[in-house]
Amino acid sequence: MTERVLLKEVRPYGEGEPVDVLVEDGMIARVGASIDVDADEIVHADGAIALPGFVDLHTHLREPGREDAETIESGSVAAALGGFTSVFAMANTDPVADNAVVVEHVWRRGREVGLVDVHPVGAVTVGLKGEKLAEMGTMAKSSAGVRVFSDDGLCVHDPLLMRRALEYTGALGGVLAQHAEDPRLTVDAQAHEGPNAARLGLTGWPAPAEESIVARDCLLAGHTGGSLHVCHVSTRGTADILRWWKSGEDRGGTVSAEVTPHHLLLTDELLETYDPVNKVNPPLRTDADAQALRQALADGTVDCVATDHAPHAAQDKCCEWSAARPGMLGLQTALGVVASTMVVPGLLDWRGVARVMSENPARIANLGDQGRPIAEGEPANLVLVDPEHRWTVRGEELASIAANTPFEGMELPGRVLTTMLRGRITAHEGKARQ
């Protein structure tokens, strides 16, 4: 039976006069003015902006192992409400997603929930220990079809192991997402190394610990012909390295990078509060770093936005700074922060938002049905956004089990009205549809 949804008066990419979009059986059937047909559901968008559904390359769903912080179901609800149609679940679960059994569990559970496409990320090394490559081929051939591999939270710091991992990932047609952190330079690190950390007595996490690994890995990607994706870029120096790499010709390999919403907006001045909700890895940097990251995202040096959504149970955050786990919620606030830091100041228009939150991450992960144009014959993975709506973040109102948002009480612009996955509405007016 054909299922029809008619979206009335939407503005694709925020451009031009409002049009109607007819969705049939998961595909965009027609785009035009005043479409008049019988439909199972009509959504009156009143000029809302239509964008391709967002794709998050960096999500922590905590299941299996820490269901007290997040589950695949609660994280999927948060993702749908945030406008996402596809998320990549990081491998640092318990047990670690370093084998076919675990990645297939995550993949199947995501399909059962059905609100977003949940793609498990496979670990690069066994147990995230950085000693021996994990069963990457087995995970790639499993039902989950893993193509993104990462030890996120930990760096593949051994250069020879990193070289082999890039070679192996390339042979699998995948991408290696690196958490760039030289562990020798960040022993006991608690915050960005600078005047603020020094004054507060916190051990510093120096910028070169990230930058030196990124430079090394770019060279290894070129040497091996592999695909490197740099996770959560946090420093001006890393942006400069990426800009240098991308300006060259015939370097070999492929290098892409992401930035988190919190690194675009927040800075190490928040250390003054000693509030562990602001503790994250890599740490919040300086205002100069944040400004450089915004520019790098605008000019394409950094390819995309990824949330690094990292829910934590209250006991892991409501404690002294040194004992708190690093990480912040991000799925439901990502659009608002990107709108605040990039759209409002004119660094990106809404087509640019589609590029960095949907098209580029889909391309990096080689997702054929995501990040597609809003046009007839394309998959109906869509999000409708009210750009004028300003809303105040309340942690207890977010869908995640955890509530560790650094944006508590902050007013953000832009709100997701409707999310659609393959023609089915998964979130509408602040409620998920399961």
Short mmCIF file of C-alpha atoms in Angstrom, two decimals:
data_model
loop_
_atom_site.label_atom_id
_atom_site.label_comp_id
_atom_site.label_asym_id
_atom_site.label_seq_id
_atom_site.Cartn_x
_atom_site.Cartn_y
_atom_site.Cartn_z
CA MET A 1 0.00 0.00 0.00
CA THR A 2 1.37 3.38 -1.01
CA GLU A 3 2.03 5.72 1.93
CA ARG A 4 1.82 9.38 1.08
CA VAL A 5 2.99 12.34 3.17
CA LEU A 6 2.52 15.85 1.84
CA LEU A 7 4.75 18.62 3.18
CA LYS A 8 3.03 21.95 2.52
CA GLU A 9 4.96 25.18 2.03
CA VAL A 10 8.54 24.22 2.75
CA ARG A 11 11.61 26.10 1.54
CA PRO A 12 14.36 23.67 0.44
CA TYR A 13 17.70 24.96 1.75
CA GLY A 14 15.92 28.15 2.85
CA GLU A 15 15.91 29.43 -0.71
CA GLY A 16 13.12 30.76 -2.92
CA GLU A 17 9.38 30.70 -2.47
CA PRO A 18 7.73 27.91 -0.47
CA VAL A 19 6.85 24.73 -2.37
CA ASP A 20 5.07 21.51 -1.57
CA VAL A 21 6.90 18.18 -1.35
CA LEU A 22 5.04 14.93 -1.92
CA VAL A 23 6.61 11.82 -0.44
CA GLU A 24 5.50 8.37 -1.58
CA ASP A 25 6.89 5.07 -0.37
CA GLY A 26 10.01 6.61 1.07
CA MET A 27 10.92 8.67 -1.96
CA ILE A 28 10.36 12.27 -3.00
CA ALA A 29 7.70 11.94 -5.69
CA ARG A 30 7.05 15.59 -6.54
CA VAL A 31 8.34 19.05 -5.66
CA GLY A 32 6.25 21.98 -6.80
CA ALA A 33 3.75 24.69 -6.01
CA SER A 34 0.32 23.80 -4.63
CA ILE A 35 0.33 20.02 -4.94
CA ASP A 36 -3.23 18.82 -4.34
CA VAL A 37 -3.49 15.09 -3.68
CA ASP A 38 -4.97 12.76 -1.11
CA ALA A 39 -2.32 11.95 1.50
CA ASP A 40 -2.09 9.83 4.62
CA GLU A 41 -0.68 12.84 6.44
CA ILE A 42 -0.29 16.51 5.60
CA VAL A 43 2.35 18.58 7.41
CA HIS A 44 1.73 22.32 7.21
CA ALA A 45 5.27 23.66 7.41
CA ASP A 46 4.43 27.38 6.97
CA GLY A 47 7.69 28.23 5.23
CA ALA A 48 10.00 26.05 7.33
CA ILE A 49 13.40 25.25 5.86
CA ALA A 50 13.79 21.75 4.43
CA LEU A 51 17.23 20.15 4.57
CA PRO A 52 18.55 16.63 4.00
CA GLY A 53 18.43 14.68 7.26
CA PHE A 54 21.53 15.17 9.37
CA VAL A 55 24.27 12.52 9.58
CA ASP A 56 26.40 12.26 12.73
CA LEU A 57 29.72 10.49 12.32
CA HIS A 58 30.45 10.57 16.04
CA THR A 59 27.84 9.43 18.57
CA HIS A 60 28.21 7.52 21.81
CA LEU A 61 25.11 5.42 22.50
CA ARG A 62 26.70 3.57 25.46
CA GLU A 63 24.88 0.28 24.74
CA PRO A 64 26.06 -2.33 25.47
CA GLY A 65 27.48 -1.77 28.92
CA ARG A 66 26.39 1.62 30.21
CA GLU A 67 22.64 1.63 29.71
CA ASP A 68 22.37 3.79 32.83
CA ALA A 69 23.76 6.67 30.72
CA GLU A 70 22.18 6.00 27.32
CA THR A 71 20.64 3.22 25.28
CA ILE A 72 20.35 2.77 21.56
CA GLU A 73 16.65 3.57 21.95
CA SER A 74 17.06 6.76 24.00
CA GLY A 75 19.92 7.93 21.82
CA SER A 76 17.85 7.27 18.70
CA VAL A 77 15.01 9.37 20.12
CA ALA A 78 17.44 12.21 20.83
CA ALA A 79 18.87 11.91 17.35
CA ALA A 80 15.48 12.02 15.64
CA LEU A 81 14.45 15.03 17.71
CA GLY A 82 17.72 16.69 16.72
CA GLY A 83 17.04 16.22 13.01
CA PHE A 84 19.34 13.25 12.43
CA THR A 85 18.47 10.37 10.14
CA SER A 86 21.76 8.51 10.51
CA VAL A 87 24.27 8.18 13.36
CA PHE A 88 27.53 6.30 13.84
CA ALA A 89 27.79 4.64 17.25
CA MET A 90 31.32 4.67 18.62
CA ALA A 91 33.07 1.48 19.60
CA ASN A 92 34.05 2.24 23.20
CA THR A 93 31.20 0.24 24.69
CA ASP A 94 31.45 -2.57 27.23
CA PRO A 95 32.24 -5.02 25.71
CA VAL A 96 34.15 -3.06 23.10
CA ALA A 97 32.79 -3.23 19.56
CA ASP A 98 35.87 -4.96 18.21
CA ASN A 99 34.17 -8.05 16.77
CA ALA A 100 31.21 -9.06 14.64
CA VAL A 101 29.01 -10.12 17.58
CA VAL A 102 28.97 -6.68 19.20
CA VAL A 103 28.63 -4.62 16.03
CA GLU A 104 25.77 -6.83 14.84
CA HIS A 105 24.02 -6.36 18.19
CA VAL A 106 24.24 -2.57 17.86
CA TRP A 107 23.12 -2.68 14.23
CA ARG A 108 20.13 -4.97 14.95
CA ARG A 109 19.02 -2.96 17.96
CA GLY A 110 19.15 0.20 15.89
CA ARG A 111 16.94 -1.40 13.24
CA GLU A 112 14.48 -2.56 15.90
CA VAL A 113 14.12 0.98 17.25
CA GLY A 114 13.90 2.29 13.72
CA LEU A 115 14.09 6.03 14.35
CA VAL A 116 17.48 6.61 12.73
CA ASP A 117 19.95 4.43 10.86
CA VAL A 118 22.43 3.30 13.53
CA HIS A 119 25.79 2.35 12.03
CA PRO A 120 28.18 0.72 14.47
CA VAL A 121 31.77 1.93 14.37
CA GLY A 122 34.27 -0.90 14.72
CA ALA A 123 37.30 -0.61 16.98
CA VAL A 124 40.67 -0.39 15.26
CA THR A 125 42.48 -2.38 17.94
CA VAL A 126 41.44 -5.22 20.21
CA GLY A 127 39.92 -3.82 23.37
CA LEU A 128 40.98 -0.31 22.32
CA LYS A 129 44.37 -1.19 23.76
CA GLY A 130 46.42 -0.01 20.79
CA GLU A 131 48.39 -3.24 20.64
CA LYS A 132 46.82 -5.48 17.99
CA LEU A 133 44.43 -4.84 15.12
CA ALA A 134 40.84 -5.88 15.75
CA GLU A 135 38.79 -8.16 13.49
CA MET A 136 38.21 -5.37 11.00
CA GLY A 137 37.56 -7.64 8.05
CA THR A 138 35.07 -9.74 9.97
CA MET A 139 33.21 -6.64 11.11
CA ALA A 140 33.17 -5.30 7.55
CA LYS A 141 31.71 -8.57 6.25
CA SER A 142 29.16 -8.87 9.04
CA SER A 143 25.49 -7.93 8.73
CA ALA A 144 26.42 -4.55 10.17
CA GLY A 145 28.68 -3.87 7.19
CA VAL A 146 31.11 -1.75 9.22
CA ARG A 147 33.03 0.80 7.17
CA VAL A 148 34.09 3.32 9.83
CA PHE A 149 36.71 2.22 12.35
CA SER A 150 37.90 4.14 15.40
CA ASP A 151 39.42 3.73 18.84
CA ASP A 152 37.79 7.05 19.75
CA GLY A 153 38.55 8.16 23.25
CA LEU A 154 41.98 6.71 22.68
CA CYS A 155 44.53 7.40 19.96
CA VAL A 156 46.09 4.78 17.71
CA HIS A 157 49.43 6.23 18.70
CA ASP A 158 51.81 3.51 17.47
CA PRO A 159 52.84 4.75 13.99
CA LEU A 160 53.41 1.28 12.55
CA LEU A 161 50.04 0.04 13.82
CA MET A 162 48.41 3.17 12.41
CA ARG A 163 50.03 2.53 9.05
CA ARG A 164 48.77 -1.05 8.97
CA ALA A 165 45.30 0.07 10.07
CA LEU A 166 45.13 2.62 7.25
CA GLU A 167 46.25 -0.01 4.75
CA TYR A 168 43.70 -2.52 6.02
CA THR A 169 40.86 0.00 6.22
CA GLY A 170 41.60 1.11 2.69
CA ALA A 171 41.42 -2.45 1.44
CA LEU A 172 37.98 -2.72 3.05
CA GLY A 173 36.77 0.46 1.40
CA GLY A 174 36.43 2.15 4.76
CA VAL A 175 37.69 5.13 6.69
CA LEU A 176 39.76 5.31 9.88
CA ALA A 177 38.50 7.95 12.32
CA GLN A 178 41.35 8.98 14.58
CA HIS A 179 41.15 10.50 18.06
CA ALA A 180 44.36 12.53 17.73
CA GLU A 181 46.12 12.64 21.07
CA ASP A 182 49.73 11.82 21.82
CA PRO A 183 49.37 10.01 25.15
CA ARG A 184 52.89 10.90 26.24
CA LEU A 185 52.04 14.59 26.07
CA THR A 186 48.72 14.31 27.90
CA VAL A 187 49.52 12.27 30.99
CA ASP A 188 47.06 13.32 33.73
CA ALA A 189 45.77 16.13 31.49
CA GLN A 190 42.60 17.80 32.73
CA ALA A 191 42.12 20.89 30.59
CA HIS A 192 43.59 22.95 27.75
CA GLU A 193 47.19 23.86 28.56
CA GLY A 194 47.18 27.62 29.01
CA PRO A 195 46.93 30.42 31.55
CA ASN A 196 43.48 29.40 32.79
CA ALA A 197 44.49 25.81 33.56
CA ALA A 198 47.73 26.95 35.15
CA ARG A 199 45.97 29.43 37.42
CA LEU A 200 43.47 26.79 38.54
CA GLY A 201 46.09 24.11 39.08
CA LEU A 202 44.85 21.76 36.36
CA THR A 203 47.32 19.67 34.37
CA GLY A 204 47.39 20.90 30.79
CA TRP A 205 46.47 19.10 27.54
CA PRO A 206 48.78 20.89 25.06
CA ALA A 207 47.64 21.65 21.52
CA PRO A 208 50.71 19.97 19.94
CA ALA A 209 49.54 16.65 21.38
CA GLU A 210 46.71 16.79 18.83
CA GLU A 211 48.55 18.59 16.05
CA SER A 212 51.58 16.29 15.95
CA ILE A 213 49.37 13.20 15.55
CA VAL A 214 47.26 14.85 12.83
CA ALA A 215 50.39 15.83 10.88
CA ARG A 216 51.81 12.32 11.20
CA ASP A 217 48.55 10.68 10.18
CA CYS A 218 48.11 12.92 7.14
CA LEU A 219 51.55 11.78 5.95
CA LEU A 220 50.67 8.14 6.64
CA ALA A 221 47.38 8.48 4.76
CA GLY A 222 49.28 9.87 1.80
CA HIS A 223 51.88 7.11 1.99
CA THR A 224 49.36 4.29 2.26
CA GLY A 225 46.61 5.74 0.07
CA GLY A 226 44.22 5.22 2.97
CA SER A 227 41.27 7.31 4.14
CA LEU A 228 41.82 9.24 7.35
CA HIS A 229 39.08 11.11 9.18
CA VAL A 230 40.24 13.40 12.00
CA CYS A 231 37.80 13.37 14.91
CA HIS A 232 36.81 16.49 16.86
CA VAL A 233 39.42 18.99 15.66
CA SER A 234 40.01 21.41 18.51
CA THR A 235 42.98 23.67 17.74
CA ARG A 236 43.90 26.42 15.31
CA GLY A 237 47.13 24.54 14.56
CA THR A 238 45.25 21.41 13.48
CA ALA A 239 43.14 23.52 11.12
CA ASP A 240 46.35 24.98 9.67
CA ILE A 241 47.78 21.47 9.12
CA LEU A 242 44.60 20.32 7.39
CA ARG A 243 44.56 23.46 5.23
CA TRP A 244 48.17 22.80 4.21
CA TRP A 245 47.39 19.19 3.41
CA LYS A 246 44.32 19.95 1.36
CA SER A 247 46.10 22.71 -0.59
CA GLY A 248 48.57 20.24 -2.05
CA GLU A 249 48.21 18.08 -5.13
CA ASP A 250 48.98 14.42 -5.51
CA ARG A 251 49.64 13.88 -1.83
CA GLY A 252 47.80 10.56 -2.03
CA GLY A 253 45.20 9.21 0.34
CA THR A 254 42.12 11.02 1.56
CA VAL A 255 41.88 13.23 4.62
CA SER A 256 38.66 14.58 6.10
CA ALA A 257 37.87 16.18 9.45
CA GLU A 258 35.04 17.06 11.80
CA VAL A 259 34.45 19.71 14.44
CA THR A 260 32.02 19.48 17.33
CA PRO A 261 29.39 22.11 18.10
CA HIS A 262 30.90 22.64 21.55
CA HIS A 263 34.34 23.41 20.16
CA LEU A 264 32.73 26.00 17.88
CA LEU A 265 31.05 27.80 20.76
CA LEU A 266 32.63 27.13 24.14
CA THR A 267 36.09 28.05 25.42
CA ASP A 268 38.43 27.29 28.31
CA GLU A 269 37.18 30.40 30.11
CA LEU A 270 34.48 28.06 31.44
CA LEU A 271 37.17 26.43 33.60
CA GLU A 272 36.48 29.25 36.04
CA THR A 273 33.26 27.50 37.04
CA TYR A 274 35.00 24.20 37.88
CA ASP A 275 31.79 22.60 36.61
CA PRO A 276 32.65 19.11 35.30
CA VAL A 277 29.91 19.39 32.68
CA ASN A 278 32.46 21.42 30.72
CA LYS A 279 35.09 18.69 30.85
CA VAL A 280 35.58 17.10 27.45
CA ASN A 281 38.30 15.35 25.47
CA PRO A 282 39.88 17.07 23.60
CA PRO A 283 39.36 19.97 25.99
CA LEU A 284 37.68 23.27 25.30
CA ARG A 285 40.34 25.56 23.83
CA THR A 286 40.76 29.33 23.56
CA ASP A 287 38.54 31.85 21.83
CA ALA A 288 41.18 32.16 19.08
CA ASP A 289 40.93 28.40 18.49
CA ALA A 290 37.12 28.53 18.34
CA GLN A 291 37.22 31.38 15.83
CA ALA A 292 39.74 29.49 13.69
CA LEU A 293 37.55 26.38 13.74
CA ARG A 294 34.51 28.38 12.58
CA GLN A 295 36.52 29.77 9.70
CA ALA A 296 37.88 26.32 8.85
CA LEU A 297 34.36 24.90 8.73
CA ALA A 298 33.17 27.78 6.58
CA ASP A 299 35.98 27.49 4.02
CA GLY A 300 35.86 23.68 3.81
CA THR A 301 39.14 22.96 5.58
CA VAL A 302 37.05 21.06 8.12
CA ASP A 303 34.46 19.01 6.27
CA CYS A 304 31.65 18.49 8.70
CA VAL A 305 30.07 18.85 12.12
CA ALA A 306 29.91 15.79 14.37
CA THR A 307 28.38 15.91 17.82
CA ASP A 308 30.64 13.63 19.90
CA HIS A 309 27.39 13.10 21.83
CA ALA A 310 28.69 11.63 25.09
CA PRO A 311 26.06 10.98 27.77
CA HIS A 312 27.24 10.15 31.28
CA ALA A 313 25.39 8.96 34.34
CA ALA A 314 25.05 11.54 37.12
CA GLN A 315 27.63 9.87 39.36
CA ASP A 316 30.22 10.19 36.60
CA LYS A 317 29.67 13.93 36.18
CA CYS A 318 28.41 15.21 39.52
CA CYS A 319 31.78 14.92 41.24
CA GLU A 320 35.05 16.81 41.46
CA TRP A 321 36.63 17.89 38.20
CA SER A 322 39.54 15.43 38.28
CA ALA A 323 37.23 12.44 38.81
CA ALA A 324 34.60 13.43 36.24
CA ARG A 325 34.46 11.66 32.91
CA PRO A 326 34.92 13.82 29.82
CA GLY A 327 31.99 14.31 27.46
CA MET A 328 28.81 16.26 26.75
CA LEU A 329 25.39 15.70 25.22
CA GLY A 330 25.07 17.02 21.70
CA LEU A 331 22.43 15.45 19.48
CA GLN A 332 19.52 17.78 20.27
CA THR A 333 21.56 20.98 20.53
CA ALA A 334 23.79 20.54 17.47
CA LEU A 335 21.58 22.46 15.05
CA GLY A 336 21.05 25.35 17.46
CA VAL A 337 24.77 25.72 18.14
CA VAL A 338 25.65 25.55 14.45
CA ALA A 339 22.96 28.12 13.70
CA SER A 340 24.28 30.35 16.49
CA THR A 341 27.96 30.15 15.56
CA MET A 342 27.79 29.79 11.78
CA VAL A 343 24.45 30.96 10.36
CA VAL A 344 23.69 33.99 12.52
CA PRO A 345 27.14 35.60 11.93
CA GLY A 346 26.89 34.83 8.20
CA LEU A 347 29.65 32.23 7.95
CA LEU A 348 27.26 29.65 6.46
CA ASP A 349 23.86 29.83 4.81
CA TRP A 350 21.38 26.98 5.14
CA ARG A 351 22.73 25.24 2.05
CA GLY A 352 26.05 25.35 3.84
CA VAL A 353 24.47 23.78 6.90
CA ALA A 354 23.19 20.96 4.69
CA ARG A 355 26.72 20.51 3.37
CA VAL A 356 28.43 20.22 6.76
CA MET A 357 25.71 18.36 8.68
CA SER A 358 24.42 16.02 6.01
CA GLU A 359 26.10 15.88 2.60
CA ASN A 360 29.76 15.77 3.65
CA PRO A 361 29.39 13.28 6.52
CA ALA A 362 27.32 11.02 4.25
CA ARG A 363 30.06 11.24 1.60
CA ILE A 364 32.83 10.49 4.09
CA ALA A 365 31.01 7.39 5.35
CA ASN A 366 29.92 6.41 1.83
CA LEU A 367 26.20 6.41 2.61
CA GLY A 368 24.43 6.35 -0.72
CA ASP A 369 20.94 7.20 0.51
CA GLN A 370 21.79 10.00 2.94
CA GLY A 371 22.78 13.59 2.29
CA ARG A 372 20.96 13.53 -1.01
CA PRO A 373 19.42 16.55 -2.81
CA ILE A 374 15.83 17.54 -2.12
CA ALA A 375 14.55 16.59 -5.55
CA GLU A 376 12.15 14.21 -7.25
CA GLY A 377 13.34 10.62 -7.22
CA GLU A 378 15.60 11.08 -4.19
CA PRO A 379 15.24 9.27 -0.83
CA ALA A 380 12.96 11.14 1.59
CA ASN A 381 15.44 11.58 4.44
CA LEU A 382 14.55 15.10 5.49
CA VAL A 383 14.44 17.57 8.34
CA LEU A 384 12.25 20.66 8.61
CA VAL A 385 13.67 23.57 10.59
CA ASP A 386 12.10 26.75 11.95
CA PRO A 387 15.02 29.21 11.78
CA GLU A 388 13.22 31.93 13.73
CA HIS A 389 12.30 29.82 16.74
CA ARG A 390 14.52 30.43 19.76
CA TRP A 391 14.43 27.91 22.57
CA THR A 392 16.05 27.45 25.94
CA VAL A 393 18.01 24.27 26.64
CA ARG A 394 16.82 22.30 29.67
CA GLY A 395 18.78 19.15 30.36
CA GLU A 396 15.89 17.37 32.04
CA GLU A 397 13.76 17.94 28.92
CA LEU A 398 16.23 16.30 26.54
CA ALA A 399 15.55 12.73 25.45
CA SER A 400 18.85 11.26 26.62
CA ILE A 401 18.89 9.34 29.86
CA ALA A 402 21.78 11.54 30.94
CA ALA A 403 21.49 15.31 31.35
CA ASN A 404 25.11 16.49 31.04
CA THR A 405 24.59 19.39 28.66
CA PRO A 406 26.95 22.39 28.81
CA PHE A 407 24.22 24.47 27.17
CA GLU A 408 21.85 24.36 30.14
CA GLY A 409 19.77 27.54 30.25
CA MET A 410 21.23 28.84 27.00
CA GLU A 411 18.87 30.23 24.37
CA LEU A 412 19.60 28.82 20.91
CA PRO A 413 18.19 29.73 17.49
CA GLY A 414 16.62 27.23 15.11
CA ARG A 415 14.53 24.28 16.10
CA VAL A 416 13.74 20.98 14.43
CA LEU A 417 10.06 20.69 13.59
CA THR A 418 9.93 17.40 11.72
CA THR A 419 12.35 14.60 10.89
CA MET A 420 11.61 12.03 8.21
CA LEU A 421 13.48 8.76 7.61
CA ARG A 422 12.77 7.11 4.26
CA GLY A 423 9.41 8.82 4.07
CA ARG A 424 8.30 8.01 7.62
CA ILE A 425 8.00 10.80 10.16
CA THR A 426 10.24 9.91 13.11
CA ALA A 427 9.91 13.16 15.06
CA HIS A 428 7.32 15.92 14.91
CA GLU A 429 6.70 18.94 17.09
CA GLY A 430 9.07 17.77 19.79
CA LYS A 431 7.92 14.17 20.02
CA ALA A 432 9.42 11.03 18.53
CA ARG A 433 7.22 8.56 16.69
CA GLN A 434 8.14 4.95 17.30
#
